Amino acid sequence: MTTTVSRQALNRATLERQLLLRRAKMSALDAVEHLAGLQAQAPFPPYYALWARLHGFRPADLAALLESRQVVRIALMRGTVHLVTAADALAWRPAVQVLYDRDLKTNTLHAKALAGLDHDAVASAARELLAASALSSTALGAELARRWDVPAASLTHLARGRLPLVQTPPRAIWGKAGQTTYACLDQWVGAPLPPPSPASLISRYLRAFGPATVADVQTWAGITRLGEVAASMDLRRHRDEDGRELLDLPELSVPDEDVPAPPRLLGPFDQTLLSYADRTRVISDAHRKRVITQNGLVKGTLLVGGYVRGFWERKAAVLELSPFEKLPKRDLAALESAAGRLLTWAEPDAETREVRIHAPD
């Protein structure tokens, strides 16, 4: 029998699977795997994501995983850089390759310049170069341009589209700066890429983000025709309040809608806001326009009662909270306390720290 899942219950399921109902006692590596990776368009949002979800998380915990190559930064779903386990990077890059193949034919900046090239030959040459040494975008493009009379930036774009390129440390190591340099994933972690498995990708998404519609899965992955794959899988099927079919793994359940959702500070680019076609399970359309800027930046957010109720911004040891509406004193106090802990975590050597709360507009 198909059951109807209320919007509130869907919200609680999302928070539970994203480790946001209560902080988890698990390692950073296990958390990255459990969460189906972390948004990583900028170097440091994954650190904030784990701080919000784990007991006792330290930046060094994640930095060590990057340096030991147990997790990697790589463009995957939606063509966006994610931080994932090495195993997931290997499994998922082939599954989303169709996205990159399509981009090489349609990209407004590079497709014309690349149209007449032997893409396999360029990719093979790039692989040989990167086997010798990790290279920056500029250096890789310059080396390829020695062989092909094509703009270097377009050749680098081709290499990124045809090869599974990881961004190597010190990029994204907490407290360090470094330009983006690339290596081939399989060479970097010493393991081959398997054949693509869209069904496995769907299962991992549902475990981290479900229950969800096919449109939600496709929005997260950036690829289409997953409905055909889902139809062949052994999945539980629900309906949402609007009658849309929700998919889920048979062994997973949906929590009661009255489960408490404590106030939380979500970091910039938190994936909970970005991984659905219908994001109203956590943020209203009106509030989304205030959190996600026109150039694609995503602010840190205030989660109250399970939903986004404002945003936060940090400049060094000053953190500013900007609620969208008047919040209950108890919730505002909890957010202020969390902001203080976040500053202590992010700026342990600061002589002074300050939390500022702005009145709603």
Short mmCIF file of N, CA and C in Angstrom, two decimals, residues 3-150:
data_model
loop_
_atom_site.label_atom_id
_atom_site.label_comp_id
_atom_site.label_asym_id
_atom_site.label_seq_id
_atom_site.Cartn_x
_atom_site.Cartn_y
_atom_site.Cartn_z
N THR A 3 1.74 4.91 0.96
CA THR A 3 1.40 5.84 2.03
C THR A 3 1.74 7.27 1.60
N THR A 4 1.03 8.21 2.21
CA THR A 4 1.29 9.62 1.95
C THR A 4 2.21 10.16 3.03
N VAL A 5 3.27 10.82 2.63
CA VAL A 5 4.23 11.42 3.55
C VAL A 5 3.98 12.92 3.59
N SER A 6 3.69 13.46 4.76
CA SER A 6 3.44 14.89 4.87
C SER A 6 4.73 15.68 4.64
N ARG A 7 4.56 16.94 4.32
CA ARG A 7 5.73 17.80 4.12
C ARG A 7 6.59 17.86 5.38
N GLN A 8 5.93 17.90 6.54
CA GLN A 8 6.66 17.97 7.80
C GLN A 8 7.46 16.68 8.04
N ALA A 9 6.85 15.53 7.75
CA ALA A 9 7.56 14.26 7.92
C ALA A 9 8.72 14.16 6.92
N LEU A 10 8.50 14.68 5.72
CA LEU A 10 9.57 14.68 4.72
C LEU A 10 10.73 15.54 5.19
N ASN A 11 10.42 16.66 5.82
CA ASN A 11 11.46 17.51 6.39
C ASN A 11 12.27 16.75 7.44
N ARG A 12 11.57 16.05 8.31
CA ARG A 12 12.28 15.34 9.38
C ARG A 12 13.10 14.18 8.83
N ALA A 13 12.61 13.53 7.80
CA ALA A 13 13.40 12.46 7.18
C ALA A 13 14.68 13.02 6.57
N THR A 14 14.56 14.16 5.92
CA THR A 14 15.73 14.80 5.33
C THR A 14 16.77 15.13 6.40
N LEU A 15 16.31 15.74 7.48
CA LEU A 15 17.23 16.14 8.55
C LEU A 15 17.86 14.92 9.21
N GLU A 16 17.08 13.86 9.39
CA GLU A 16 17.62 12.66 10.01
C GLU A 16 18.73 12.05 9.16
N ARG A 17 18.49 11.94 7.86
CA ARG A 17 19.49 11.30 7.00
C ARG A 17 20.69 12.19 6.77
N GLN A 18 20.50 13.49 6.92
CA GLN A 18 21.61 14.43 6.79
C GLN A 18 22.28 14.72 8.13
N LEU A 19 21.97 13.92 9.16
CA LEU A 19 22.61 14.01 10.48
C LEU A 19 22.37 15.37 11.13
N LEU A 20 21.19 15.93 10.92
CA LEU A 20 20.89 17.26 11.44
C LEU A 20 19.83 17.27 12.54
N LEU A 21 19.28 16.11 12.88
CA LEU A 21 18.40 16.05 14.04
C LEU A 21 19.20 15.95 15.33
N ARG A 22 20.35 15.31 15.24
CA ARG A 22 21.25 15.18 16.39
C ARG A 22 22.66 14.96 15.84
N ARG A 23 23.66 15.47 16.53
CA ARG A 23 25.04 15.27 16.07
C ARG A 23 25.42 13.80 16.19
N ALA A 24 26.11 13.31 15.20
CA ALA A 24 26.47 11.90 15.14
C ALA A 24 27.84 11.65 15.73
N LYS A 25 28.02 10.48 16.29
CA LYS A 25 29.31 10.03 16.78
C LYS A 25 29.88 9.07 15.74
N MET A 26 30.48 9.63 14.71
CA MET A 26 31.11 8.81 13.68
C MET A 26 32.33 9.56 13.16
N SER A 27 33.18 8.85 12.49
CA SER A 27 34.39 9.47 11.96
C SER A 27 34.05 10.38 10.79
N ALA A 28 34.96 11.28 10.48
CA ALA A 28 34.77 12.16 9.33
C ALA A 28 34.65 11.34 8.04
N LEU A 29 35.44 10.29 7.90
CA LEU A 29 35.39 9.46 6.71
C LEU A 29 34.03 8.79 6.58
N ASP A 30 33.52 8.22 7.67
CA ASP A 30 32.22 7.56 7.63
C ASP A 30 31.11 8.57 7.33
N ALA A 31 31.26 9.79 7.84
CA ALA A 31 30.25 10.81 7.61
C ALA A 31 30.22 11.23 6.14
N VAL A 32 31.39 11.43 5.54
CA VAL A 32 31.44 11.80 4.12
C VAL A 32 30.77 10.73 3.27
N GLU A 33 31.00 9.47 3.62
CA GLU A 33 30.36 8.38 2.88
C GLU A 33 28.86 8.37 3.13
N HIS A 34 28.45 8.47 4.39
CA HIS A 34 27.03 8.44 4.74
C HIS A 34 26.26 9.54 4.05
N LEU A 35 26.85 10.73 3.94
CA LEU A 35 26.17 11.90 3.40
C LEU A 35 26.20 11.96 1.88
N ALA A 36 26.74 10.92 1.24
CA ALA A 36 26.88 10.91 -0.22
C ALA A 36 27.72 12.09 -0.70
N GLY A 37 28.79 12.35 0.03
CA GLY A 37 29.69 13.44 -0.33
C GLY A 37 29.20 14.78 0.16
N LEU A 38 30.00 15.80 -0.05
CA LEU A 38 29.71 17.15 0.43
C LEU A 38 29.95 18.15 -0.68
N GLN A 39 29.10 19.17 -0.75
CA GLN A 39 29.30 20.26 -1.72
C GLN A 39 30.66 20.91 -1.45
N ALA A 40 31.40 21.18 -2.52
CA ALA A 40 32.76 21.70 -2.33
C ALA A 40 33.16 22.68 -3.42
N GLN A 41 32.20 23.52 -3.87
CA GLN A 41 32.56 24.52 -4.87
C GLN A 41 33.65 25.44 -4.36
N ALA A 42 33.61 25.76 -3.08
CA ALA A 42 34.65 26.55 -2.43
C ALA A 42 35.45 25.59 -1.54
N PRO A 43 36.66 25.96 -1.15
CA PRO A 43 37.52 25.02 -0.44
C PRO A 43 37.02 24.54 0.92
N PHE A 44 36.34 25.41 1.69
CA PHE A 44 36.13 25.08 3.09
C PHE A 44 34.70 24.76 3.54
N PRO A 45 33.65 24.89 2.71
CA PRO A 45 32.32 24.48 3.15
C PRO A 45 32.22 23.06 3.71
N PRO A 46 32.97 22.06 3.18
CA PRO A 46 32.84 20.73 3.78
C PRO A 46 33.22 20.69 5.26
N TYR A 47 34.13 21.53 5.69
CA TYR A 47 34.50 21.56 7.10
C TYR A 47 33.32 22.05 7.95
N TYR A 48 32.63 23.09 7.47
CA TYR A 48 31.46 23.59 8.19
C TYR A 48 30.34 22.54 8.20
N ALA A 49 30.19 21.83 7.10
CA ALA A 49 29.16 20.80 7.02
C ALA A 49 29.38 19.72 8.08
N LEU A 50 30.62 19.29 8.25
CA LEU A 50 30.90 18.26 9.25
C LEU A 50 30.83 18.81 10.66
N TRP A 51 31.23 20.06 10.86
CA TRP A 51 31.10 20.67 12.19
C TRP A 51 29.64 20.66 12.63
N ALA A 52 28.71 20.92 11.72
CA ALA A 52 27.30 20.99 12.07
C ALA A 52 26.71 19.62 12.38
N ARG A 53 27.41 18.55 11.98
CA ARG A 53 26.80 17.22 12.03
C ARG A 53 27.47 16.24 12.98
N LEU A 54 28.73 16.49 13.35
CA LEU A 54 29.50 15.49 14.09
C LEU A 54 29.91 16.00 15.46
N HIS A 55 29.94 15.08 16.42
CA HIS A 55 30.50 15.39 17.73
C HIS A 55 32.02 15.49 17.63
N GLY A 56 32.58 16.57 18.11
CA GLY A 56 34.02 16.68 18.26
C GLY A 56 34.80 16.76 16.97
N PHE A 57 34.16 17.19 15.87
CA PHE A 57 34.88 17.27 14.61
C PHE A 57 35.94 18.37 14.65
N ARG A 58 37.13 18.05 14.16
CA ARG A 58 38.23 19.01 14.06
C ARG A 58 38.65 19.15 12.60
N PRO A 59 39.01 20.35 12.16
CA PRO A 59 39.44 20.51 10.77
C PRO A 59 40.55 19.55 10.37
N ALA A 60 41.45 19.25 11.30
CA ALA A 60 42.55 18.35 10.99
C ALA A 60 42.06 16.96 10.59
N ASP A 61 40.87 16.57 11.10
CA ASP A 61 40.34 15.24 10.76
C ASP A 61 40.09 15.13 9.26
N LEU A 62 39.50 16.15 8.67
CA LEU A 62 39.21 16.12 7.24
C LEU A 62 40.46 16.40 6.42
N ALA A 63 41.30 17.31 6.88
CA ALA A 63 42.54 17.60 6.16
C ALA A 63 43.39 16.34 6.01
N ALA A 64 43.44 15.54 7.06
CA ALA A 64 44.24 14.31 7.01
C ALA A 64 43.69 13.33 5.98
N LEU A 65 42.38 13.29 5.81
CA LEU A 65 41.78 12.40 4.82
C LEU A 65 42.11 12.84 3.40
N LEU A 66 42.16 14.15 3.17
CA LEU A 66 42.56 14.66 1.86
C LEU A 66 44.02 14.35 1.58
N GLU A 67 44.85 14.55 2.56
CA GLU A 67 46.29 14.34 2.36
C GLU A 67 46.62 12.85 2.19
N SER A 68 45.83 11.98 2.82
CA SER A 68 46.07 10.54 2.69
C SER A 68 45.33 9.93 1.50
N ARG A 69 44.58 10.77 0.78
CA ARG A 69 43.87 10.38 -0.45
C ARG A 69 42.70 9.45 -0.17
N GLN A 70 42.20 9.44 1.05
CA GLN A 70 40.99 8.66 1.36
C GLN A 70 39.73 9.40 0.93
N VAL A 71 39.79 10.73 0.87
CA VAL A 71 38.73 11.52 0.25
C VAL A 71 39.37 12.42 -0.79
N VAL A 72 38.58 12.82 -1.77
CA VAL A 72 39.10 13.64 -2.86
C VAL A 72 38.08 14.72 -3.22
N ARG A 73 38.58 15.77 -3.84
CA ARG A 73 37.74 16.83 -4.42
C ARG A 73 37.71 16.60 -5.92
N ILE A 74 36.49 16.47 -6.47
CA ILE A 74 36.37 16.14 -7.87
C ILE A 74 35.02 16.64 -8.39
N ALA A 75 34.97 17.10 -9.63
CA ALA A 75 33.71 17.48 -10.25
C ALA A 75 32.91 16.21 -10.54
N LEU A 76 31.72 16.14 -9.97
CA LEU A 76 30.88 14.96 -10.14
C LEU A 76 29.47 15.38 -10.52
N MET A 77 28.55 15.25 -9.58
CA MET A 77 27.15 15.53 -9.85
C MET A 77 26.97 16.99 -10.29
N ARG A 78 26.13 17.17 -11.33
CA ARG A 78 25.79 18.50 -11.84
C ARG A 78 27.01 19.25 -12.38
N GLY A 79 28.13 18.58 -12.56
CA GLY A 79 29.34 19.26 -12.98
C GLY A 79 29.95 20.10 -11.89
N THR A 80 29.54 19.85 -10.65
CA THR A 80 29.96 20.64 -9.50
C THR A 80 31.01 19.88 -8.69
N VAL A 81 31.96 20.61 -8.13
CA VAL A 81 33.00 19.98 -7.32
C VAL A 81 32.38 19.48 -6.01
N HIS A 82 32.63 18.22 -5.71
CA HIS A 82 32.20 17.61 -4.46
C HIS A 82 33.42 17.02 -3.74
N LEU A 83 33.30 16.88 -2.45
CA LEU A 83 34.28 16.15 -1.66
C LEU A 83 33.65 14.81 -1.30
N VAL A 84 34.26 13.73 -1.77
CA VAL A 84 33.70 12.39 -1.60
C VAL A 84 34.81 11.42 -1.21
N THR A 85 34.41 10.24 -0.76
CA THR A 85 35.41 9.21 -0.52
C THR A 85 36.02 8.80 -1.85
N ALA A 86 37.24 8.29 -1.80
CA ALA A 86 37.89 7.84 -3.02
C ALA A 86 37.06 6.76 -3.70
N ALA A 87 36.47 5.86 -2.91
CA ALA A 87 35.65 4.78 -3.48
C ALA A 87 34.44 5.33 -4.22
N ASP A 88 33.78 6.33 -3.63
CA ASP A 88 32.61 6.91 -4.28
C ASP A 88 33.00 7.69 -5.54
N ALA A 89 34.13 8.37 -5.50
CA ALA A 89 34.59 9.09 -6.69
C ALA A 89 34.79 8.11 -7.85
N LEU A 90 35.41 6.98 -7.56
CA LEU A 90 35.64 5.97 -8.60
C LEU A 90 34.32 5.43 -9.14
N ALA A 91 33.37 5.18 -8.25
CA ALA A 91 32.10 4.59 -8.67
C ALA A 91 31.20 5.58 -9.40
N TRP A 92 31.22 6.84 -8.99
CA TRP A 92 30.24 7.81 -9.50
C TRP A 92 30.69 8.56 -10.74
N ARG A 93 31.98 8.74 -10.92
CA ARG A 93 32.42 9.52 -12.09
C ARG A 93 31.97 8.87 -13.40
N PRO A 94 32.09 7.55 -13.57
CA PRO A 94 31.58 6.96 -14.81
C PRO A 94 30.06 7.12 -14.96
N ALA A 95 29.33 7.11 -13.84
CA ALA A 95 27.88 7.20 -13.91
C ALA A 95 27.41 8.56 -14.39
N VAL A 96 28.20 9.61 -14.16
CA VAL A 96 27.79 10.96 -14.57
C VAL A 96 28.59 11.45 -15.79
N GLN A 97 29.35 10.55 -16.41
CA GLN A 97 30.17 10.96 -17.56
C GLN A 97 29.32 11.54 -18.69
N VAL A 98 28.10 11.05 -18.84
CA VAL A 98 27.22 11.55 -19.90
C VAL A 98 27.02 13.06 -19.79
N LEU A 99 27.02 13.57 -18.56
CA LEU A 99 26.89 15.02 -18.35
C LEU A 99 28.06 15.76 -18.96
N TYR A 100 29.26 15.23 -18.80
CA TYR A 100 30.47 15.89 -19.31
C TYR A 100 30.58 15.73 -20.82
N ASP A 101 30.15 14.59 -21.34
CA ASP A 101 30.16 14.40 -22.79
C ASP A 101 29.23 15.42 -23.46
N ARG A 102 28.07 15.62 -22.87
CA ARG A 102 27.12 16.58 -23.43
C ARG A 102 27.68 18.00 -23.38
N ASP A 103 28.33 18.34 -22.29
CA ASP A 103 28.89 19.68 -22.15
C ASP A 103 29.95 19.97 -23.21
N LEU A 104 30.76 18.98 -23.54
CA LEU A 104 31.82 19.20 -24.54
C LEU A 104 31.23 19.53 -25.91
N LYS A 105 30.00 19.11 -26.15
CA LYS A 105 29.35 19.40 -27.43
C LYS A 105 28.56 20.70 -27.42
N THR A 106 28.20 21.18 -26.23
CA THR A 106 27.28 22.31 -26.15
C THR A 106 27.83 23.53 -25.43
N ASN A 107 28.97 23.42 -24.77
CA ASN A 107 29.49 24.52 -23.97
C ASN A 107 29.71 25.76 -24.83
N THR A 108 29.12 26.87 -24.42
CA THR A 108 29.15 28.08 -25.24
C THR A 108 30.54 28.67 -25.38
N LEU A 109 31.42 28.42 -24.41
CA LEU A 109 32.77 28.99 -24.47
C LEU A 109 33.75 28.11 -25.24
N HIS A 110 33.54 26.79 -25.19
CA HIS A 110 34.59 25.90 -25.67
C HIS A 110 34.19 24.93 -26.79
N ALA A 111 32.90 24.67 -26.97
CA ALA A 111 32.49 23.62 -27.91
C ALA A 111 32.97 23.88 -29.33
N LYS A 112 32.89 25.11 -29.79
CA LYS A 112 33.30 25.42 -31.16
C LYS A 112 34.78 25.16 -31.38
N ALA A 113 35.61 25.57 -30.42
CA ALA A 113 37.05 25.38 -30.56
C ALA A 113 37.43 23.90 -30.52
N LEU A 114 36.62 23.09 -29.84
CA LEU A 114 36.95 21.68 -29.65
C LEU A 114 36.32 20.77 -30.71
N ALA A 115 35.46 21.33 -31.55
CA ALA A 115 34.65 20.49 -32.44
C ALA A 115 35.49 19.65 -33.40
N GLY A 116 36.59 20.17 -33.89
CA GLY A 116 37.37 19.44 -34.87
C GLY A 116 38.49 18.59 -34.32
N LEU A 117 38.59 18.52 -33.02
CA LEU A 117 39.71 17.80 -32.40
C LEU A 117 39.41 16.32 -32.19
N ASP A 118 40.47 15.54 -32.12
CA ASP A 118 40.36 14.15 -31.67
C ASP A 118 40.38 14.17 -30.14
N HIS A 119 39.20 14.07 -29.53
CA HIS A 119 39.11 14.20 -28.08
C HIS A 119 39.89 13.10 -27.35
N ASP A 120 39.88 11.92 -27.91
CA ASP A 120 40.61 10.82 -27.27
C ASP A 120 42.11 11.11 -27.23
N ALA A 121 42.62 11.69 -28.32
CA ALA A 121 44.06 11.99 -28.38
C ALA A 121 44.44 13.06 -27.36
N VAL A 122 43.61 14.09 -27.25
CA VAL A 122 43.90 15.15 -26.27
C VAL A 122 43.83 14.59 -24.85
N ALA A 123 42.81 13.79 -24.58
CA ALA A 123 42.67 13.21 -23.23
C ALA A 123 43.86 12.30 -22.91
N SER A 124 44.30 11.53 -23.89
CA SER A 124 45.45 10.64 -23.67
C SER A 124 46.72 11.44 -23.38
N ALA A 125 46.91 12.53 -24.11
CA ALA A 125 48.08 13.37 -23.87
C ALA A 125 48.00 14.02 -22.49
N ALA A 126 46.82 14.46 -22.09
CA ALA A 126 46.66 15.07 -20.76
C ALA A 126 46.94 14.05 -19.67
N ARG A 127 46.48 12.82 -19.87
CA ARG A 127 46.73 11.77 -18.87
C ARG A 127 48.22 11.53 -18.70
N GLU A 128 48.95 11.50 -19.81
CA GLU A 128 50.40 11.29 -19.72
C GLU A 128 51.08 12.43 -18.96
N LEU A 129 50.67 13.64 -19.24
CA LEU A 129 51.25 14.79 -18.55
C LEU A 129 50.99 14.72 -17.05
N LEU A 130 49.76 14.37 -16.68
CA LEU A 130 49.39 14.36 -15.27
C LEU A 130 49.96 13.16 -14.53
N ALA A 131 50.30 12.11 -15.27
CA ALA A 131 50.96 10.97 -14.63
C ALA A 131 52.34 11.35 -14.13
N ALA A 132 52.95 12.31 -14.81
CA ALA A 132 54.28 12.75 -14.41
C ALA A 132 54.24 13.71 -13.23
N SER A 133 53.20 14.57 -13.21
CA SER A 133 53.13 15.58 -12.15
C SER A 133 51.75 16.21 -12.16
N ALA A 134 51.24 16.53 -10.97
CA ALA A 134 50.01 17.32 -10.90
C ALA A 134 50.27 18.70 -11.52
N LEU A 135 49.30 19.20 -12.27
CA LEU A 135 49.47 20.46 -12.98
C LEU A 135 48.28 21.37 -12.74
N SER A 136 48.53 22.67 -12.74
CA SER A 136 47.45 23.64 -12.66
C SER A 136 46.71 23.69 -14.00
N SER A 137 45.54 24.31 -14.00
CA SER A 137 44.79 24.47 -15.25
C SER A 137 45.63 25.17 -16.31
N THR A 138 46.30 26.24 -15.89
CA THR A 138 47.10 27.02 -16.83
C THR A 138 48.24 26.20 -17.40
N ALA A 139 48.94 25.47 -16.52
CA ALA A 139 50.09 24.68 -16.97
C ALA A 139 49.65 23.53 -17.87
N LEU A 140 48.55 22.87 -17.51
CA LEU A 140 48.07 21.76 -18.33
C LEU A 140 47.66 22.27 -19.71
N GLY A 141 46.92 23.37 -19.74
CA GLY A 141 46.50 23.92 -21.03
C GLY A 141 47.67 24.35 -21.88
N ALA A 142 48.67 24.95 -21.25
CA ALA A 142 49.84 25.41 -22.00
C ALA A 142 50.59 24.23 -22.62
N GLU A 143 50.73 23.14 -21.88
CA GLU A 143 51.42 21.97 -22.42
C GLU A 143 50.65 21.35 -23.58
N LEU A 144 49.33 21.28 -23.45
CA LEU A 144 48.53 20.72 -24.53
C LEU A 144 48.54 21.61 -25.77
N ALA A 145 48.61 22.92 -25.54
CA ALA A 145 48.61 23.87 -26.66
C ALA A 145 49.90 23.79 -27.47
N ARG A 146 50.92 23.15 -26.94
CA ARG A 146 52.14 22.93 -27.73
C ARG A 146 51.87 21.98 -28.90
N ARG A 147 50.84 21.11 -28.74
CA ARG A 147 50.54 20.10 -29.76
C ARG A 147 49.32 20.45 -30.59
N TRP A 148 48.40 21.21 -30.04
CA TRP A 148 47.17 21.54 -30.75
C TRP A 148 47.00 23.05 -30.80
N ASP A 149 46.72 23.56 -31.96
CA ASP A 149 46.55 25.00 -32.15
C ASP A 149 45.12 25.39 -31.77
N VAL A 150 44.86 25.30 -30.48
CA VAL A 150 43.55 25.56 -29.89
C VAL A 150 43.79 26.34 -28.61
#
